[in-house]
PDB file of C-alpha atoms in Angstrom:
ATOM      1  CA  MET A   3       0.023  -0.050  -0.073  1.00 69.00           C
ATOM      2  CA  ALA A   4       2.781   2.544   0.655  1.00 63.00           C
ATOM      3  CA  LEU A   5       4.290   1.563  -2.174  1.00 59.00           C
ATOM      4  CA  ALA A   6       1.224   2.148  -4.048  1.00 59.00           C
ATOM      5  CA  VAL A   7       0.942   5.898  -2.586  1.00 55.00           C
ATOM      6  CA  LEU A   8       4.695   6.425  -3.168  1.00 54.00           C
ATOM      7  CA  LEU A   9       3.988   5.495  -7.240  1.00 55.00           C
ATOM      8  CA  ILE A  10       1.116   7.626  -7.418  1.00 69.00           C
ATOM      9  CA  VAL A  11       2.848  10.724  -5.596  1.00 57.00           C
ATOM     10  CA  GLY A  12       6.172  10.158  -7.732  1.00 59.00           C
ATOM     11  CA  LEU A  13       4.196  10.244 -10.660  1.00 61.00           C
ATOM     12  CA  ALA A  14       1.929  13.140  -9.769  1.00 61.00           C
ATOM     13  CA  ALA A  15       5.066  15.109  -9.238  1.00 60.00           C
ATOM     14  CA  LEU A  16       6.810  14.093 -12.408  1.00 58.00           C
ATOM     15  CA  GLY A  17       3.312  14.782 -14.326  1.00 60.00           C
ATOM     16  CA  GLY A  18       3.833  18.391 -12.644  1.00 57.00           C
ATOM     17  CA  TYR A  19       7.047  18.864 -13.631  1.00 59.00           C
ATOM     18  CA  LEU A  20       6.431  18.168 -17.460  1.00 57.00           C
ATOM     19  CA  TYR A  21       3.192  20.372 -17.407  1.00 58.00           C
ATOM     20  CA  GLN A  22       5.275  23.286 -15.848  1.00 57.00           C
ATOM     21  CA  GLN A  23       8.163  22.300 -18.494  1.00 56.00           C
ATOM     22  CA  ALA A  24       5.773  22.306 -21.496  1.00 58.00           C
ATOM     23  CA  GLY A  25       4.288  25.912 -20.532  1.00 61.00           C
ATOM     24  CA  SER A  26       8.147  27.162 -20.396  1.00 75.00           C
ATOM     25  CA  LYS A  27       9.316  29.581 -22.732  1.00 83.00           C
ATOM     26  CA  SER A  28      12.265  31.314 -23.619  1.00 87.00           C
ATOM     27  CA  PRO A  29      12.694  34.684 -25.498  1.00 91.00           C
ATOM     28  CA  VAL A  30      14.959  34.054 -29.065  1.00 91.00           C
ATOM     29  CA  VAL A  31      15.958  36.647 -31.758  1.00 93.00           C
ATOM     30  CA  VAL A  32      13.527  36.518 -34.960  1.00 93.00           C
ATOM     31  CA  VAL A  33      13.941  38.513 -38.122  1.00 94.00           C
ATOM     32  CA  VAL A  34      11.160  41.070 -38.825  1.00 94.00           C
ATOM     33  CA  ASN A  35      12.463  42.725 -42.036  1.00 93.00           C
ATOM     34  CA  GLU A  36      14.001  40.696 -44.946  1.00 91.00           C
ATOM     35  CA  VAL A  37      17.824  41.475 -44.847  1.00 89.00           C
ATOM     36  CA  PRO A  38      19.763  40.348 -48.098  1.00 85.00           C
ATOM     37  CA  ALA A  39      22.951  38.352 -47.863  1.00 80.00           C
ATOM     38  CA  GLY A  40      25.779  40.806 -47.565  1.00 81.00           C
ATOM     39  CA  HIS A  41      23.803  43.291 -45.962  1.00 84.00           C
ATOM     40  CA  VAL A  42      24.402  44.794 -42.366  1.00 88.00           C
ATOM     41  CA  VAL A  43      21.782  43.762 -39.566  1.00 92.00           C
ATOM     42  CA  GLU A  44      20.064  46.818 -38.157  1.00 93.00           C
ATOM     43  CA  ARG A  45      17.950  46.633 -34.768  1.00 94.00           C
ATOM     44  CA  SER A  46      14.875  47.507 -36.515  1.00 95.00           C
ATOM     45  CA  ASP A  47      15.401  44.253 -38.706  1.00 94.00           C
ATOM     46  CA  LEU A  48      14.967  42.266 -35.225  1.00 94.00           C
ATOM     47  CA  SER A  49      12.659  41.242 -32.430  1.00 93.00           C
ATOM     48  CA  THR A  50      12.354  38.441 -29.865  1.00 91.00           C
ATOM     49  CA  VAL A  51       9.845  35.968 -29.517  1.00 92.00           C
ATOM     50  CA  ASP A  52       8.896  33.486 -26.925  1.00 90.00           C
ATOM     51  CA  VAL A  53       9.287  29.914 -27.912  1.00 88.00           C
ATOM     52  CA  ALA A  54       8.843  26.863 -26.315  1.00 83.00           C
ATOM     53  CA  GLY A  55      10.960  23.294 -26.480  1.00 75.00           C
ATOM     54  CA  GLY A  56      14.637  23.064 -27.713  1.00 74.00           C
ATOM     55  CA  VAL A  57      15.095  25.384 -30.694  1.00 79.00           C
ATOM     56  CA  VAL A  58      18.144  26.322 -32.108  1.00 83.00           C
ATOM     57  CA  ALA A  59      18.332  30.349 -31.909  1.00 87.00           C
ATOM     58  CA  ILE A  60      20.217  33.252 -30.588  1.00 90.00           C
ATOM     59  CA  ALA A  61      18.841  34.030 -27.246  1.00 89.00           C
ATOM     60  CA  GLY A  62      16.688  37.033 -26.755  1.00 88.00           C
ATOM     61  CA  ALA A  63      19.162  38.632 -24.187  1.00 90.00           C
ATOM     62  CA  ASN A  64      21.806  38.568 -26.800  1.00 91.00           C
ATOM     63  CA  LEU A  65      19.886  40.651 -29.618  1.00 90.00           C
ATOM     64  CA  GLU A  66      22.136  43.635 -29.278  1.00 92.00           C
ATOM     65  CA  SER A  67      25.340  41.180 -30.280  1.00 92.00           C
ATOM     66  CA  VAL A  68      23.649  40.652 -33.803  1.00 91.00           C
ATOM     67  CA  VAL A  69      23.264  44.343 -34.604  1.00 92.00           C
ATOM     68  CA  GLY A  70      25.738  45.527 -37.027  1.00 90.00           C
ATOM     69  CA  GLN A  71      26.679  41.973 -38.308  1.00 90.00           C
ATOM     70  CA  VAL A  72      26.774  41.187 -41.935  1.00 87.00           C
ATOM     71  CA  ALA A  73      24.098  38.557 -43.121  1.00 87.00           C
ATOM     72  CA  THR A  74      25.530  35.626 -44.472  1.00 80.00           C
ATOM     73  CA  VAL A  75      22.386  34.439 -46.116  1.00 80.00           C
ATOM     74  CA  THR A  76      19.068  36.227 -47.084  1.00 84.00           C
ATOM     75  CA  LEU A  77      17.232  36.892 -43.528  1.00 89.00           C
ATOM     76  CA  LEU A  78      13.440  36.285 -44.387  1.00 91.00           C
ATOM     77  CA  PRO A  79      10.726  37.530 -41.868  1.00 93.00           C
ATOM     78  CA  ASN A  80       9.623  35.207 -39.109  1.00 93.00           C
ATOM     79  CA  THR A  81      12.785  33.440 -39.227  1.00 91.00           C
ATOM     80  CA  LEU A  82      14.658  32.576 -35.817  1.00 91.00           C
ATOM     81  CA  LEU A  83      17.857  33.732 -36.118  1.00 91.00           C
ATOM     82  CA  GLN A  84      21.227  31.447 -35.750  1.00 89.00           C
ATOM     83  CA  ARG A  85      24.725  32.399 -35.609  1.00 86.00           C
ATOM     84  CA  SER A  86      25.645  30.866 -38.690  1.00 84.00           C
ATOM     85  CA  MET A  87      23.270  33.421 -40.348  1.00 85.00           C
ATOM     86  CA  VAL A  88      25.609  36.260 -39.650  1.00 87.00           C
ATOM     87  CA  THR A  89      29.221  37.067 -39.503  1.00 83.00           C
ATOM     88  CA  ASP A  90      31.173  40.068 -38.399  1.00 84.00           C
ATOM     89  CA  GLY A  91      33.425  39.646 -41.424  1.00 76.00           C
ATOM     90  CA  ASP A  92      33.592  41.679 -44.659  1.00 73.00           C
ATOM     91  CA  PRO A  93      30.714  40.783 -46.932  1.00 70.00           C
ATOM     92  CA  LEU A  94      33.064  40.976 -49.775  1.00 74.00           C
ATOM     93  CA  GLY A  95      35.372  37.934 -50.543  1.00 76.00           C
ATOM     94  CA  ALA A  96      38.725  38.034 -51.772  1.00 84.00           C
ATOM     95  CA  GLY A  97      38.933  39.673 -55.146  1.00 91.00           C
ATOM     96  CA  GLN A  98      35.580  40.641 -55.553  1.00 90.00           C
ATOM     97  CA  ALA A  99      34.461  44.512 -55.546  1.00 92.00           C
ATOM     98  CA  ARG A 100      31.080  46.296 -55.588  1.00 90.00           C
ATOM     99  CA  VAL A 101      30.440  48.333 -58.416  1.00 94.00           C
ATOM    100  CA  GLY A 102      27.424  50.653 -59.245  1.00 92.00           C
ATOM    101  CA  VAL A 103      25.359  51.042 -62.385  1.00 92.00           C
ATOM    102  CA  ALA A 104      22.301  52.933 -63.794  1.00 90.00           C
ATOM    103  CA  VAL A 105      20.109  50.630 -66.035  1.00 91.00           C
ATOM    104  CA  ARG A 106      17.204  51.901 -68.249  1.00 89.00           C
ATOM    105  CA  SER A 107      14.253  49.802 -68.849  1.00 86.00           C
ATOM    106  CA  GLY A 108      14.812  47.302 -71.243  1.00 87.00           C
ATOM    107  CA  GLN A 109      18.246  46.680 -70.112  1.00 91.00           C
ATOM    108  CA  ILE A 110      17.058  44.578 -67.253  1.00 90.00           C
ATOM    109  CA  PRO A 111      14.515  41.750 -66.868  1.00 90.00           C
ATOM    110  CA  ALA A 112      10.869  43.125 -66.922  1.00 88.00           C
ATOM    111  CA  GLU A 113      10.226  41.883 -63.286  1.00 89.00           C
ATOM    112  CA  GLY A 114      13.717  43.584 -62.198  1.00 87.00           C
ATOM    113  CA  VAL A 115      16.186  41.947 -60.165  1.00 88.00           C
ATOM    114  CA  HIS A 116      16.517  41.623 -56.252  1.00 86.00           C
ATOM    115  CA  PRO A 117      19.592  41.217 -53.865  1.00 82.00           C
ATOM    116  CA  GLY A 118      20.965  38.011 -54.049  1.00 83.00           C
ATOM    117  CA  ASP A 119      20.025  37.403 -57.637  1.00 88.00           C
ATOM    118  CA  VAL A 120      22.777  36.239 -59.917  1.00 92.00           C
ATOM    119  CA  VAL A 121      23.181  38.195 -63.469  1.00 94.00           C
ATOM    120  CA  GLN A 122      25.491  38.206 -66.497  1.00 94.00           C
ATOM    121  CA  VAL A 123      26.648  41.904 -67.003  1.00 95.00           C
ATOM    122  CA  VAL A 124      26.929  42.780 -70.723  1.00 94.00           C
ATOM    123  CA  GLN A 125      28.184  45.724 -72.550  1.00 94.00           C
ATOM    124  CA  ILE A 126      25.730  46.771 -75.096  1.00 91.00           C
ATOM    125  CA  PRO A 127      27.216  48.603 -78.273  1.00 88.00           C
ATOM    126  CA  GLY A 128      27.046  52.295 -78.662  1.00 76.00           C
ATOM    127  CA  ASP A 129      25.307  54.179 -81.056  1.00 65.00           C
ATOM    128  CA  ASN A 130      27.958  55.207 -83.169  1.00 53.00           C
ATOM    129  CA  PRO A 131      28.874  53.361 -86.290  1.00 45.00           C
ATOM    130  CA  SER A 132      32.105  54.725 -86.981  1.00 44.00           C
ATOM    131  CA  GLY A 133      33.797  52.026 -84.904  1.00 43.00           C
ATOM    132  CA  ALA A 134      33.911  53.820 -81.641  1.00 45.00           C
ATOM    133  CA  GLY A 135      32.321  51.621 -79.104  1.00 45.00           C
ATOM    134  CA  GLY A 136      31.070  49.121 -81.487  1.00 45.00           C
ATOM    135  CA  SER A 137      28.659  49.573 -84.406  1.00 46.00           C
ATOM    136  CA  ALA A 138      25.041  49.591 -84.114  1.00 47.00           C
ATOM    137  CA  GLY A 139      23.006  46.313 -84.233  1.00 53.00           C
ATOM    138  CA  SER A 140      26.463  44.282 -83.106  1.00 69.00           C
ATOM    139  CA  ALA A 141      26.308  41.871 -80.333  1.00 77.00           C
ATOM    140  CA  GLY A 142      27.040  43.015 -76.913  1.00 85.00           C
ATOM    141  CA  THR A 143      30.186  41.951 -74.924  1.00 91.00           C
ATOM    142  CA  VAL A 144      29.790  40.096 -71.817  1.00 93.00           C
ATOM    143  CA  LEU A 145      31.941  41.873 -68.935  1.00 94.00           C
ATOM    144  CA  VAL A 146      30.871  39.545 -66.298  1.00 94.00           C
ATOM    145  CA  ASP A 147      29.550  36.055 -66.786  1.00 93.00           C
ATOM    146  CA  ARG A 148      28.147  35.818 -63.262  1.00 93.00           C
ATOM    147  CA  ALA A 149      27.721  38.663 -60.859  1.00 92.00           C
ATOM    148  CA  THR A 150      25.675  39.114 -57.599  1.00 90.00           C
ATOM    149  CA  VAL A 151      23.134  41.963 -57.268  1.00 89.00           C
ATOM    150  CA  PHE A 152      23.790  43.428 -53.994  1.00 85.00           C
ATOM    151  CA  ALA A 153      21.360  46.290 -53.898  1.00 83.00           C
ATOM    152  CA  SER A 154      18.429  47.366 -56.363  1.00 85.00           C
ATOM    153  CA  ALA A 155      16.415  50.772 -56.124  1.00 86.00           C
ATOM    154  CA  GLU A 156      14.478  52.838 -58.440  1.00 87.00           C
ATOM    155  CA  ASP A 157      16.463  55.443 -60.254  1.00 84.00           C
ATOM    156  CA  PRO A 158      15.166  59.210 -59.390  1.00 86.00           C
ATOM    157  CA  ALA A 159      17.022  60.493 -62.555  1.00 83.00           C
ATOM    158  CA  GLN A 160      15.431  58.526 -65.249  1.00 82.00           C
ATOM    159  CA  SER A 161      11.939  57.185 -65.753  1.00 84.00           C
ATOM    160  CA  GLY A 162      11.804  53.419 -65.419  1.00 82.00           C
ATOM    161  CA  GLY A 163      15.293  53.420 -64.705  1.00 86.00           C
ATOM    162  CA  THR A 164      17.060  51.247 -61.829  1.00 89.00           C
ATOM    163  CA  LEU A 165      20.203  51.728 -60.021  1.00 90.00           C
ATOM    164  CA  LEU A 166      22.127  48.582 -59.336  1.00 91.00           C
ATOM    165  CA  THR A 167      24.748  47.749 -56.764  1.00 89.00           C
ATOM    166  CA  LEU A 168      26.825  44.637 -58.372  1.00 92.00           C
ATOM    167  CA  VAL A 169      29.473  42.339 -56.549  1.00 91.00           C
ATOM    168  CA  VAL A 170      31.768  41.539 -59.377  1.00 94.00           C
ATOM    169  CA  PRO A 171      35.418  40.231 -60.041  1.00 95.00           C
ATOM    170  CA  ALA A 172      37.572  42.947 -58.900  1.00 94.00           C
ATOM    171  CA  ALA A 173      39.436  42.689 -62.215  1.00 95.00           C
ATOM    172  CA  ALA A 174      36.368  43.311 -63.935  1.00 94.00           C
ATOM    173  CA  ALA A 175      35.044  46.288 -61.638  1.00 94.00           C
ATOM    174  CA  PRO A 176      36.612  48.898 -63.749  1.00 95.00           C
ATOM    175  CA  ALA A 177      35.065  47.896 -67.231  1.00 95.00           C
ATOM    176  CA  VAL A 178      31.665  47.476 -65.711  1.00 95.00           C
ATOM    177  CA  ALA A 179      32.111  50.832 -63.931  1.00 93.00           C
ATOM    178  CA  VAL A 180      32.889  52.576 -67.444  1.00 93.00           C
ATOM    179  CA  ALA A 181      30.154  50.879 -69.210  1.00 92.00           C
ATOM    180  CA  GLY A 182      27.758  51.541 -66.531  1.00 89.00           C
ATOM    181  CA  GLY A 183      28.652  55.113 -66.254  1.00 86.00           C
ATOM    182  CA  ALA A 184      28.041  55.340 -70.348  1.00 87.00           C
ATOM    183  CA  GLY A 185      24.553  53.642 -69.917  1.00 87.00           C
ATOM    184  CA  ARG A 186      25.640  50.857 -71.720  1.00 91.00           C
ATOM    185  CA  VAL A 187      25.217  47.915 -69.364  1.00 92.00           C
ATOM    186  CA  ALA A 188      22.485  45.458 -69.517  1.00 92.00           C
ATOM    187  CA  VAL A 189      21.770  42.699 -67.198  1.00 92.00           C
ATOM    188  CA  ILE A 190      20.808  39.152 -67.759  1.00 91.00           C
ATOM    189  CA  GLY A 191      19.176  36.882 -64.925  1.00 90.00           C
ATOM    190  CA  VAL A 192      20.822  33.568 -64.955  1.00 88.00           C
ATOM    191  CA  ARG A 193      20.332  30.606 -62.803  1.00 84.00           C
ATOM    192  CA  PRO A 194      22.304  30.420 -59.396  1.00 75.00           C
TER     193      PRO A 194
END
């Protein structure tokens, strides 16, 4: 009889403990705004959420340690943030450069391009048929076979235009910058 009472009390205590743990929640860091890969994480991009169970995420108390770090992957809203998703290192790899170009409508896919997209950068021929800059109607020249879009924004200086920041091999950066400055760059979306 004493053993039965002890067993009932023990099981009740175990049940109470498990019930209490099931309701126990811990705050973790969650992404609230999309942050493209290679971009700095701002405080406004993050919040905390209480979760139950054994999740792998940065504890809510460590939220400020993430601010100012660089996203290693595109961070999507409502994602629990893990340390492997951010770094304090330089977002550019060795031998890479960021180049700004302005493209007009027709020099970019109709749906646009977004940070993280992979594109081919082509120098389109100039309008001067005398030989300088190529002849009208000739094929373009591929400047970079695979570049990554770092940022994309509407160009306030031209209707339908887009300003792009592209991550390209450092050796190709001057040619892309010159062609972009002359308005002779087109980008083609390619498979990642």
